[in-house]
Tab-separated table of C-alpha atoms and ligand atoms in Angstrom:
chain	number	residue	atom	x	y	z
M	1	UNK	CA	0.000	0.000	0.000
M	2	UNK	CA	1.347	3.321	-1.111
M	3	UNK	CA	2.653	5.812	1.712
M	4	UNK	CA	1.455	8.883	0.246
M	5	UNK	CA	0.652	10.029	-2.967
M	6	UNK	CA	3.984	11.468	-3.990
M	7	UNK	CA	5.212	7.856	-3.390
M	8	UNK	CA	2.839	6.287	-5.976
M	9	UNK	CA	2.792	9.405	-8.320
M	10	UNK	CA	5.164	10.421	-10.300
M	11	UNK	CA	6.029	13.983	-9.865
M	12	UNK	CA	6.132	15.186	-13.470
M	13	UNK	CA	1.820	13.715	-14.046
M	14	UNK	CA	1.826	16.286	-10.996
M	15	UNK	CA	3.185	18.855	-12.280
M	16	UNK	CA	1.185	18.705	-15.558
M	17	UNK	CA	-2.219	18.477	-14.033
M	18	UNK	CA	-1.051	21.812	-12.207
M	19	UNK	CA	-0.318	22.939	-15.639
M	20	UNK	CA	-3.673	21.907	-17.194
M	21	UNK	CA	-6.146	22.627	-14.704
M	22	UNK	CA	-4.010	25.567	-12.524
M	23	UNK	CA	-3.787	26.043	-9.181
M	24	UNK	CA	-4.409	25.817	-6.407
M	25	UNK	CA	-6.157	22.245	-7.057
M	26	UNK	CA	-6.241	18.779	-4.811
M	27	UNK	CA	-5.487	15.533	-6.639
M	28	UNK	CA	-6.238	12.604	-5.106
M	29	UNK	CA	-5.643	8.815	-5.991
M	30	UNK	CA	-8.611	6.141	-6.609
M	31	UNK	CA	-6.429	3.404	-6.238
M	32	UNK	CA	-4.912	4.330	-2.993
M	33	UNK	CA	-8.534	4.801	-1.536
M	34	UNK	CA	-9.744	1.877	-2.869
M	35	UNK	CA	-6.682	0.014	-1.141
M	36	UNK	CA	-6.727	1.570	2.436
M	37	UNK	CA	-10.800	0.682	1.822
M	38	UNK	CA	-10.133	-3.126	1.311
M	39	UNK	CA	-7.161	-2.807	4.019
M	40	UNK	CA	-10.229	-2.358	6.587
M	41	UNK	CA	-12.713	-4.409	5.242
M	42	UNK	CA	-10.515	-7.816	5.477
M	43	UNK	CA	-8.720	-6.001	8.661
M	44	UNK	CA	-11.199	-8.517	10.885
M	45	UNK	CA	-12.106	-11.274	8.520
M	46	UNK	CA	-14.620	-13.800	10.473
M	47	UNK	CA	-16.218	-11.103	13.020
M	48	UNK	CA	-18.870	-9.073	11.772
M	49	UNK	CA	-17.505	-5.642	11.630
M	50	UNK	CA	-18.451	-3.311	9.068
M	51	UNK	CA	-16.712	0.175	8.598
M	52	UNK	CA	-18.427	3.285	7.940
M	53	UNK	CA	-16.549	6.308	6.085
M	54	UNK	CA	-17.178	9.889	8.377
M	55	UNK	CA	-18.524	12.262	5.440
M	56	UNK	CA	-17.179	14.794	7.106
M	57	UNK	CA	-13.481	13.827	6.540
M	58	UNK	CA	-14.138	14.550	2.461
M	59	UNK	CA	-17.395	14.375	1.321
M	60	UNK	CA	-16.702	15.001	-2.859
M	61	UNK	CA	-19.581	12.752	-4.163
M	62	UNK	CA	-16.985	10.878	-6.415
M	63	UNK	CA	-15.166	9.984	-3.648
M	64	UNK	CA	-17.855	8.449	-1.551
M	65	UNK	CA	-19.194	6.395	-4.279
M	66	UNK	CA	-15.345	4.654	-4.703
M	67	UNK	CA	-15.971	4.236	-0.806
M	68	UNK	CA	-19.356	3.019	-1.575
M	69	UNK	CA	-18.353	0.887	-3.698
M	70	UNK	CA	-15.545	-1.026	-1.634
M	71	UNK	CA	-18.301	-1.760	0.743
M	72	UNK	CA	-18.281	0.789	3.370
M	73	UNK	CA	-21.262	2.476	4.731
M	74	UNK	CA	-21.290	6.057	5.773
M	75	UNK	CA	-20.765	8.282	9.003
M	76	UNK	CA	-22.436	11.462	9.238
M	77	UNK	CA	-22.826	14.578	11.462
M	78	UNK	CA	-24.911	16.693	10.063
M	79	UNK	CA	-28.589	16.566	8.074
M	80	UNK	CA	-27.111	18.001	4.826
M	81	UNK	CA	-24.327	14.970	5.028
M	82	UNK	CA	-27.595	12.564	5.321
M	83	UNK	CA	-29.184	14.388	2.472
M	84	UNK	CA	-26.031	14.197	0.560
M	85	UNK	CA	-25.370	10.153	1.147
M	86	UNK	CA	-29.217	9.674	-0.052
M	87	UNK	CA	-29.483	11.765	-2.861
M	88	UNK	CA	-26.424	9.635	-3.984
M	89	UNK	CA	-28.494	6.463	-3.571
M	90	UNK	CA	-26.898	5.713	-0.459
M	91	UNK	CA	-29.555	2.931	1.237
M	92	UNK	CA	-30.641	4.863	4.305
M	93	UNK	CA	-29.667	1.431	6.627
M	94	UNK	CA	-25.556	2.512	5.556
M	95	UNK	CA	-26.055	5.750	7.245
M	96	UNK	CA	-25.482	6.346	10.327
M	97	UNK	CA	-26.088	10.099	11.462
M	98	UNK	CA	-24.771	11.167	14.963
M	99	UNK	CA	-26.682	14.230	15.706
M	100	UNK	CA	-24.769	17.412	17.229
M	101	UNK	CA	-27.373	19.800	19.050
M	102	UNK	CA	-30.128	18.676	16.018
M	103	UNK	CA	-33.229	20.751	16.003
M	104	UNK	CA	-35.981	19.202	15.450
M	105	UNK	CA	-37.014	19.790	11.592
M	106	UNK	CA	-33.734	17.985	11.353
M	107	UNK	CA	-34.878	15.210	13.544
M	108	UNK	CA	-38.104	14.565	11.557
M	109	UNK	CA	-36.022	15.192	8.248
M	110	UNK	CA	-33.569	12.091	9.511
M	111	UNK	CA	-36.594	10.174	10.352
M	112	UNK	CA	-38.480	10.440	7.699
M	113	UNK	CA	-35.365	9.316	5.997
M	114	UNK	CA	-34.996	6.313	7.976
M	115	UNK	CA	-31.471	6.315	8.638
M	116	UNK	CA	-30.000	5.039	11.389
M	117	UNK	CA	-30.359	7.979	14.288
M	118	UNK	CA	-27.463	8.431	16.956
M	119	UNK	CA	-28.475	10.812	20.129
M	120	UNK	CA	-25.838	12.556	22.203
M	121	UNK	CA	-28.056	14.000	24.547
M	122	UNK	CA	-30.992	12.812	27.179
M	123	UNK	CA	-32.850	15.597	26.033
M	124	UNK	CA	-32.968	14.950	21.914
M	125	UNK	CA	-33.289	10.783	22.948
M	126	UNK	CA	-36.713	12.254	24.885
M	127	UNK	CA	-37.934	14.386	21.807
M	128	UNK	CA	-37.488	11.722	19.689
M	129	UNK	CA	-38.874	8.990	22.012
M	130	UNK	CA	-41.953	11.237	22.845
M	131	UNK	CA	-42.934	11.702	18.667
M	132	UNK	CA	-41.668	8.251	17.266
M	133	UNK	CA	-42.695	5.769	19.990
M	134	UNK	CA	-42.361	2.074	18.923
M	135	UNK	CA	-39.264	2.869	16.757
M	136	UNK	CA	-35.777	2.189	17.618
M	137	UNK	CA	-32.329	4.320	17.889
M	138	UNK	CA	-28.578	4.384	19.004
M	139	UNK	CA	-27.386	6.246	21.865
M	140	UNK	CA	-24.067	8.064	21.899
M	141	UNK	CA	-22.107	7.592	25.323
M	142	UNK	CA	-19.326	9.586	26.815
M	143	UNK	CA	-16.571	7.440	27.824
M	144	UNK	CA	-14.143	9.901	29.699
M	145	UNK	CA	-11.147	8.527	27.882
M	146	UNK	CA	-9.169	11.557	26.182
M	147	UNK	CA	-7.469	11.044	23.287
M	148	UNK	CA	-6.776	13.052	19.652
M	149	UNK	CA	-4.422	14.828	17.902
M	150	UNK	CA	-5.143	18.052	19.227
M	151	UNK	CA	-7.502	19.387	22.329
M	152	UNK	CA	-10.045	20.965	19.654
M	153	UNK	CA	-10.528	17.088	18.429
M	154	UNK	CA	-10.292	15.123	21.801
M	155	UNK	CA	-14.251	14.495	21.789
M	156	UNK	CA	-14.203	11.954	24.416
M	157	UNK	CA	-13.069	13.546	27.635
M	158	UNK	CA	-14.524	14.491	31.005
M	159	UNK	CA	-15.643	17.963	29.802
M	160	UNK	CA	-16.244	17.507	25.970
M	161	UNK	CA	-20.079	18.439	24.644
M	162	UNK	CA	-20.194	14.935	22.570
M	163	UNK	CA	-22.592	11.938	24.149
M	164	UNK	CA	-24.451	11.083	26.996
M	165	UNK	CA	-22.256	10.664	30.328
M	166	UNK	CA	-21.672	7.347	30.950
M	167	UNK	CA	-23.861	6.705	34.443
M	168	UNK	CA	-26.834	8.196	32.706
M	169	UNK	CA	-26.905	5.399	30.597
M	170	UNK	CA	-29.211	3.353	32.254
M	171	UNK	CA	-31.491	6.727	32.155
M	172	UNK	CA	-31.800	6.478	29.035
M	173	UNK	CA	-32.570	3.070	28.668
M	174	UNK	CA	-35.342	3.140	30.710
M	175	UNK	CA	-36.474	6.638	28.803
M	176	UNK	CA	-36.734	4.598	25.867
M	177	UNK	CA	-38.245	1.655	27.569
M	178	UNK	CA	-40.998	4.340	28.628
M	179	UNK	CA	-42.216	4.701	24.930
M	180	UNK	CA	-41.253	1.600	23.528
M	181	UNK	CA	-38.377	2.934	21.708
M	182	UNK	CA	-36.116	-0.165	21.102
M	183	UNK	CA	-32.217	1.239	22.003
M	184	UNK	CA	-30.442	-0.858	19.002
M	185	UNK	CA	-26.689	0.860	19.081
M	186	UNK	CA	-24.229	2.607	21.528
M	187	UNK	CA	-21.588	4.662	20.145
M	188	UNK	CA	-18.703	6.622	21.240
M	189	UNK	CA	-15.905	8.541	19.055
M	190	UNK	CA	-12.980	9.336	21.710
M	191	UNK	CA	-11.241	11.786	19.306
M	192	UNK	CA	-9.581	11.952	15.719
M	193	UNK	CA	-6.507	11.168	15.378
M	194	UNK	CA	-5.966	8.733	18.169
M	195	UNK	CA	-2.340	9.028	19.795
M	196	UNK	CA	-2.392	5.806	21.867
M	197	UNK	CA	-3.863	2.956	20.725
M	198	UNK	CA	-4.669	1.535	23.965
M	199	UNK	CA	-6.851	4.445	24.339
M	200	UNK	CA	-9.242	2.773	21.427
M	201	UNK	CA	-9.184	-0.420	23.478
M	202	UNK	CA	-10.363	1.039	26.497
M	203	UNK	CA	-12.966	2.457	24.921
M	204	UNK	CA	-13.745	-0.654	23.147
M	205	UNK	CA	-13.714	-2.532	26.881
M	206	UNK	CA	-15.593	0.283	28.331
M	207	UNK	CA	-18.452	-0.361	25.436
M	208	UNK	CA	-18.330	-3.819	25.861
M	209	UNK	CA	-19.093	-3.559	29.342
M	210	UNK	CA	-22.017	-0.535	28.525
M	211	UNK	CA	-23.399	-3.375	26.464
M	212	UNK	CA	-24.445	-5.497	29.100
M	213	UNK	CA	-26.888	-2.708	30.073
M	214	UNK	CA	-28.409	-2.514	26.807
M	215	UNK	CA	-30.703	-5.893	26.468
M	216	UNK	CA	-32.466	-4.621	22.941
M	217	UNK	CA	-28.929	-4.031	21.100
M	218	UNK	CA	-27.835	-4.596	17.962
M	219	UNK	CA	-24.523	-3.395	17.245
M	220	UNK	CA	-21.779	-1.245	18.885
M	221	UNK	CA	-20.391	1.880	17.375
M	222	UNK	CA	-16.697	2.611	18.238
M	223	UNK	CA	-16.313	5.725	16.470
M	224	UNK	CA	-13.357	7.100	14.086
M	225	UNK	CA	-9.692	8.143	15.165
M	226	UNK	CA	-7.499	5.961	13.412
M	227	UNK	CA	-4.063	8.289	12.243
M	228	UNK	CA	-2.203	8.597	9.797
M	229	UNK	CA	1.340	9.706	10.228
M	230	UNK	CA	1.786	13.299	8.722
M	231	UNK	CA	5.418	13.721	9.433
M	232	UNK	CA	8.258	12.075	7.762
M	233	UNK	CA	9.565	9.131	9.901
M	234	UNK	CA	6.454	8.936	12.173
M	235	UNK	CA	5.360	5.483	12.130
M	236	UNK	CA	2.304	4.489	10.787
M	237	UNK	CA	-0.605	3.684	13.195
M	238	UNK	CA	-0.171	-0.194	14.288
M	239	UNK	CA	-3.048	-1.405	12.479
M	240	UNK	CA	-2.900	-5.265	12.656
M	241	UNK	CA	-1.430	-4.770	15.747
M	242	UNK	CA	-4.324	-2.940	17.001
M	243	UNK	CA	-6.859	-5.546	15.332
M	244	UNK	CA	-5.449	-8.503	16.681
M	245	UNK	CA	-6.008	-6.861	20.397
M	246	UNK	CA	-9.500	-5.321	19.685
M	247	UNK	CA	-10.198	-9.150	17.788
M	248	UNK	CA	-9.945	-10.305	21.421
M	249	UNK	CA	-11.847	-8.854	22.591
M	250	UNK	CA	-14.935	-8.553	20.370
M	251	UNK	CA	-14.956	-12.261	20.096
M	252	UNK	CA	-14.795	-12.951	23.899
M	253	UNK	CA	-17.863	-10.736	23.864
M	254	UNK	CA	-19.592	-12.453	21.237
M	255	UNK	CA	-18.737	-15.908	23.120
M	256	UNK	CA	-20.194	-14.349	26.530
M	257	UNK	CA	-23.434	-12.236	24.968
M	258	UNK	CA	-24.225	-15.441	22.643
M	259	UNK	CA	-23.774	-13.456	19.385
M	260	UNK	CA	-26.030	-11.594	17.409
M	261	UNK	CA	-24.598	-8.079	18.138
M	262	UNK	CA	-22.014	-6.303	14.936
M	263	UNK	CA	-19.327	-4.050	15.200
M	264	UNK	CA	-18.970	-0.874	13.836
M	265	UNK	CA	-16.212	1.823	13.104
M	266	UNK	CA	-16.278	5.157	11.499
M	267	UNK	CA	-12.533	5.924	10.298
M	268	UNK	CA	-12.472	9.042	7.829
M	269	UNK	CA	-8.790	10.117	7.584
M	270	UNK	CA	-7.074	7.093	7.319
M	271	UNK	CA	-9.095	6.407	4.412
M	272	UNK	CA	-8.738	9.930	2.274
M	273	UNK	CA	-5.704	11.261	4.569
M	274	UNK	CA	-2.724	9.980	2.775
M	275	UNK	CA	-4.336	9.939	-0.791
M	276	UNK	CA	-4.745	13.807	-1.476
M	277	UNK	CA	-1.938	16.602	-1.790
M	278	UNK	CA	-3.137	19.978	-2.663
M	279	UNK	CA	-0.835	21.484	-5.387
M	280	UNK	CA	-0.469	24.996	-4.862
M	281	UNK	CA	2.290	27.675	-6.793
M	282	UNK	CA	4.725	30.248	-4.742
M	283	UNK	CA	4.107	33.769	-6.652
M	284	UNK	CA	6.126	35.477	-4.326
M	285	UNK	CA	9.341	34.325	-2.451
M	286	UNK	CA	10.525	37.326	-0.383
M	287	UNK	CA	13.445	37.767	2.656
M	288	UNK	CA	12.389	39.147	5.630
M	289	UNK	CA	15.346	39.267	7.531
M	290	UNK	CA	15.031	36.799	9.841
M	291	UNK	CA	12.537	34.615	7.637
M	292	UNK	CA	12.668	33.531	4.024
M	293	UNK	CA	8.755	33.255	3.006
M	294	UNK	CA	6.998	31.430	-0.399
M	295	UNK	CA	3.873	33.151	-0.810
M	296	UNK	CA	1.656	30.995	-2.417
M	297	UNK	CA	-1.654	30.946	-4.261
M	298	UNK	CA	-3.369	29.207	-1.506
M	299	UNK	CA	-4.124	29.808	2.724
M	300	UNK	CA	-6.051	28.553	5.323
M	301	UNK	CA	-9.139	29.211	3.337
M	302	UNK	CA	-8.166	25.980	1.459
M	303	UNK	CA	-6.208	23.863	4.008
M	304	UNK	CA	-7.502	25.020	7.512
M	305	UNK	CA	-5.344	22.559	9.583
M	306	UNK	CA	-1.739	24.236	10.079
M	307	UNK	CA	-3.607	27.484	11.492
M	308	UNK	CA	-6.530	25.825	13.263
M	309	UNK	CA	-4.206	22.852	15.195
M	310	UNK	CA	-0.917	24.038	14.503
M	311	UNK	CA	-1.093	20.476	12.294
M	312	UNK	CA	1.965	19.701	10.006
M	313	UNK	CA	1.715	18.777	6.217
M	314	UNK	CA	4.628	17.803	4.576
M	315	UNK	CA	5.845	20.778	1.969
M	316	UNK	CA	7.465	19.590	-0.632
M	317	UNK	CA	8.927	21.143	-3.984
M	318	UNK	CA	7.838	19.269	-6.909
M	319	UNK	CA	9.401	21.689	-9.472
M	320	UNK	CA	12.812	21.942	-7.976
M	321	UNK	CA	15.689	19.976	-9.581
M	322	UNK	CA	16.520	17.446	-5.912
M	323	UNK	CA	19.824	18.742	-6.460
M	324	UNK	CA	19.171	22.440	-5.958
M	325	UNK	CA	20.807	23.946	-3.132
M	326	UNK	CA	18.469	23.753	0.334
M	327	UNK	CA	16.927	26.867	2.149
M	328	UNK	CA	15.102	27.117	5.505
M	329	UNK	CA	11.368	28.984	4.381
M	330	UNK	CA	8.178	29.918	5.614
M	331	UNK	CA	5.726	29.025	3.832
M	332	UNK	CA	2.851	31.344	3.708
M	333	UNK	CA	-0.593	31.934	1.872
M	334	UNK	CA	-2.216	34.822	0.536
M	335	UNK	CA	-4.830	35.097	3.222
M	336	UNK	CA	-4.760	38.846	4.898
M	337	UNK	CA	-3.931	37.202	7.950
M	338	UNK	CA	-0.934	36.359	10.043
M	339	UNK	CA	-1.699	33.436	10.848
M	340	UNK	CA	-2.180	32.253	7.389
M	341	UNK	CA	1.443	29.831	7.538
M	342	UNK	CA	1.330	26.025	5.956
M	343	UNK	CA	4.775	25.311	7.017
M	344	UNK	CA	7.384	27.181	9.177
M	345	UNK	CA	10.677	26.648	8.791
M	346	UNK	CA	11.157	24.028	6.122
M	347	UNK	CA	14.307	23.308	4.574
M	348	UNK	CA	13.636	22.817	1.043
M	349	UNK	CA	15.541	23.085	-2.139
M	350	UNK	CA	16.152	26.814	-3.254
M	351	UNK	CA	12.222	27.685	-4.217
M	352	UNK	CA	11.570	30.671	-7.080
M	353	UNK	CA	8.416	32.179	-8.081
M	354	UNK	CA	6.310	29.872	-10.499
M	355	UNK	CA	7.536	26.733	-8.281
M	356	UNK	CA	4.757	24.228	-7.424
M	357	UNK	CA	4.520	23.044	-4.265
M	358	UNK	CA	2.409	19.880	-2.712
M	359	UNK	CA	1.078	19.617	0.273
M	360	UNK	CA	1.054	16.212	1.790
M	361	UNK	CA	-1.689	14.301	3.629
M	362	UNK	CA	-4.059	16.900	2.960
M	363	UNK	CA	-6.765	14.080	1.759
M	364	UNK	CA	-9.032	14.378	4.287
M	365	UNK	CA	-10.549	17.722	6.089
M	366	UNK	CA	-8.872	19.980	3.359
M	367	UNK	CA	-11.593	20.296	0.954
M	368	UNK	CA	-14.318	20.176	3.472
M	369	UNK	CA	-13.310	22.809	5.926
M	370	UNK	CA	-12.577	24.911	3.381
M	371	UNK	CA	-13.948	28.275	2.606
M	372	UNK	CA	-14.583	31.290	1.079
M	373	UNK	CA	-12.468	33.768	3.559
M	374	UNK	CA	-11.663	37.003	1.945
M	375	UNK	CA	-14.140	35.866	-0.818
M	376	UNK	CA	-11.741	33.870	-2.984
M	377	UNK	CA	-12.654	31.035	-4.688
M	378	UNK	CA	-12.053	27.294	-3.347
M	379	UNK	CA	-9.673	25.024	-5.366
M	380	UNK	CA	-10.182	22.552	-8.242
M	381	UNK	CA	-10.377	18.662	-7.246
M	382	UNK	CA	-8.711	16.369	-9.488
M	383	UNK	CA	-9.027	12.657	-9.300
M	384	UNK	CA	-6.582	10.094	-11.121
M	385	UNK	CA	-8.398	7.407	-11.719
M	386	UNK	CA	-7.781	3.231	-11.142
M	387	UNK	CA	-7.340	3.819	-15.163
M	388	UNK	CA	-4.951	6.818	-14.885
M	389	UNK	CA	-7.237	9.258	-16.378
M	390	UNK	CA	-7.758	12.791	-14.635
M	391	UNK	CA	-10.750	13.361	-13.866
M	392	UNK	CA	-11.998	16.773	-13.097
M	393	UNK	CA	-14.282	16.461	-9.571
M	394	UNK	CA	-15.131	19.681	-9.054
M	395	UNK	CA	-13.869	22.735	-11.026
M	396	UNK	CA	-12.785	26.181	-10.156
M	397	UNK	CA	-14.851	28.765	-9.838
M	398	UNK	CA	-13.805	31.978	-11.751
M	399	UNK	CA	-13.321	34.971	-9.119
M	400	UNK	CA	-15.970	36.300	-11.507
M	401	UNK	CA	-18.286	33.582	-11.191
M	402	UNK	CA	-17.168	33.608	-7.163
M	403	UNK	CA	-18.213	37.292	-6.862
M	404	UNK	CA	-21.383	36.885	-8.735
M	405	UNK	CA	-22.967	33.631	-6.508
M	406	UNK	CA	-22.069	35.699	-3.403
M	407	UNK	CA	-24.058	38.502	-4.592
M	408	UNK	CA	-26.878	36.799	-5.923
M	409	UNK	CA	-26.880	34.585	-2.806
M	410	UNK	CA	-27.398	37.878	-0.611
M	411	UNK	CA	-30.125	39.299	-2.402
M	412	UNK	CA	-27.950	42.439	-3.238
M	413	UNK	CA	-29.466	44.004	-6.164
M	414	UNK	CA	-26.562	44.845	-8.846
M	415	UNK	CA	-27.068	46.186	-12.443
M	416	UNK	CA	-26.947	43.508	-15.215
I	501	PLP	C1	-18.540	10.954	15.369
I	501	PLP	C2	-17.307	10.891	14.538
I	501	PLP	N1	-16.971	9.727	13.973
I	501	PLP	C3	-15.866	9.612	13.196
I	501	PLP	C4	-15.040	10.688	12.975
I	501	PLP	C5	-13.847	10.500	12.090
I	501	PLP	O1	-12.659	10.785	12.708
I	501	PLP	P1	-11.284	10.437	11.978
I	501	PLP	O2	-11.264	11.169	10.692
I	501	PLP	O3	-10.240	10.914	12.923
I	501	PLP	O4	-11.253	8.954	11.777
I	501	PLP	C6	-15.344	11.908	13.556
I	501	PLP	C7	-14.462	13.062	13.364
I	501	PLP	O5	-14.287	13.914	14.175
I	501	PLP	C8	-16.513	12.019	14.360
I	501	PLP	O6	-16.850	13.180	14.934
């Protein structure tokens, strides 16, 4: 299984898709999807365990029907994200929507959908329980086990807003019990990004043991987090390793509960993670005295992750000859904003203006937290296909065209 994608592409098909379709533009790589999709699917061959993709890690409609495809259902936060699954044809029993704070024409929207609800809160489990009595639903618990890449994605701690705390559990059993609502699933999602694997397999012990309390379930939800190394030299997350000690586990439960309950998880970055760059070009490379910056054509508008978690993507020169002569840079965006850095001090090889640049890893939550900060326009995706076409996924937007669906979506009334 490739590493990344400038380890099973070669940089000059790169470079000439930055040529063809400009910059700044995300390419990512069927067949490495399609790999780290089968890698999970046989991961626990013999226990049923099914893996859902979290939308929210890249939700490009091309890319979730690959995932589709390789047998994976589908994670989602958010109505739209249920919306989007089923207007792709999506069969409502492979989505599973965890609801964040949902109001309630959400709720009915969900419903009426009939995918598979997930509550994180007493209060939305008794809304629902109250208007769709007889029906069944997943609960989302709060473990207390902390765990993520970074304290704005550790989801599973003491004082996080995600799930119901663990001792009111049996609350809401018997609030469903109340209105004949059958509880069918428990879930939990500790954090993304998991640093410590034995984190995962407390949480899948802790679950385990939740289950007991649960006499109408079905299956058990363990949530997302799995890694993916971002650094050069950081080891990849131990995933057989990992398996082989959850695989334990989920058959000595099986063994003791007499079967009939599946396993779930809901990975999204290790999936999409490694198999996207974004391809951006330095128009400016300027000394500052003490810094040496690339200006480039993109910012956190496109790749929110340096400036939101201080997170590092590898920077590397795809236009410089390897022999060049190395420099230490900054590299910056063209966001009016400080902040705006994708890489501090990086040696690279001696960068000019026109060089293109990819940035590593940037697969999953590039594209999606992306935006429209100081109104520009959001990048082009790119797929290379199993067949080694290039397949244009979504296209740039003109700054024209940008400027003209802002105004029209405002109401603003400007001459034609
Ligand atoms: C409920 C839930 N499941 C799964 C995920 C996927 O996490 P990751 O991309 O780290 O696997 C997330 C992401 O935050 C999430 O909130």
């Amino acid at each position: 299984m490739s590493k990344k994608v400038i380890d099973s592409v070669d940089v000059d098909r790169l470079l000439a898709i930055a040529e063809k379709w400009g910059t700044p533009t995300y390419v990512y790589v069927e067949d490495m999807i399609r790999d780290r999709c089968r890698k999970l699917v046989n991961l626990f061959s013999g226990l049923p365990v099914s893996w859902l993709y979290a939308v929210k890690a890249n939700d490009n409609p091309f890319l979730l029907e690959i995932i589709s495809e390789e047998q994976l259902g589908f994670d989602t936060v958010s109505y739209e994200e249920v919306l989007l699954c089923r207007k792709l044809g999506v069969p409502a029993e492979n989505i599973f929507y965890t609801e964040n704070n949902m109001t309630d024409e959400e709720m009915h929207g969900a419903a009426r959908e009939g995918v598979v609800l997930n509550f994180g809160s007493l209060g939305r489990l008794r809304s629902y329980c109250e208007q769709y009595p007889g029906s069944s639903c997943s609960v989302r618990i709060k473990p207390d086990i902390s765990d993520g890449h970074h304290a704005k994605v550790d989801t599973g701690n003491e004082d996080s807003k995600f799930g119901i705390r663990m001792d009111l559990l049996p609350e809401a059993v018997a609030l469903a019990r109340q209105h004949d609502v059958s509880i069918t699933g428990i879930h939990a999602h500790i954090g993304s990004g998991i640093t410590e694997p034995e984190n995962l397999l407390n949480e899948i012990d802790i679950l385990l043991h939740a289950a007991k309390g649960v006499d109408s379930l079905k299956f058990i939800n363990f949530g997302g987090g799995l890694p993916i190394p971002y650094r050069s030299g950081e080891e990849e997350f131990a995933l057989d390793q990992f398996a082989s000690l959850a695989k334990e586990r989920l058959e000595t439960f099986l063994e003791e509960s007499g079967g009939g309950i599946s396993f779930l998880f809901e990975p999204g970055r290790w999936i999409v993670g490694p198999a996207g760059v974004l391809l951006t070009r330095v128009n400016t490379v300027k000394d500052q005295g003490r810094k040496k910056f690339l200006g480039t054509d993109t910012g956190f508008n496109h790749l929110l992750r340096p400036a939101l978690y201080d997170s590092w993507h590898e920077i590397v020169n795809i236009s410089a000859a390897k022999t060049a002569k190395e420099e230490k840079y900054n590299v910056a965006g063209n966001i009016c904003e400080s902040g705006d850095i994708l890489g501090t001090d990086r040696i690279m090889p001696e960068t000019r203006t026109g060089d293109c640049l990819a940035i590593l890893d940037a697969g999953a939550y590039g594209m999606t937290m992306a935006s429209h900060y100081n109104r520009r326009a959001l990048p082009a995706e790119i797929l290379i296909t199993t067949k080694g076409f290039h397949k244009v996924i979504r296209r740039r937007s003109s700054a024209d065209e940008t400027v003209d669906r802002f105004l029209k979506e405002t109401g603003y009334p400007v001459d034609a």
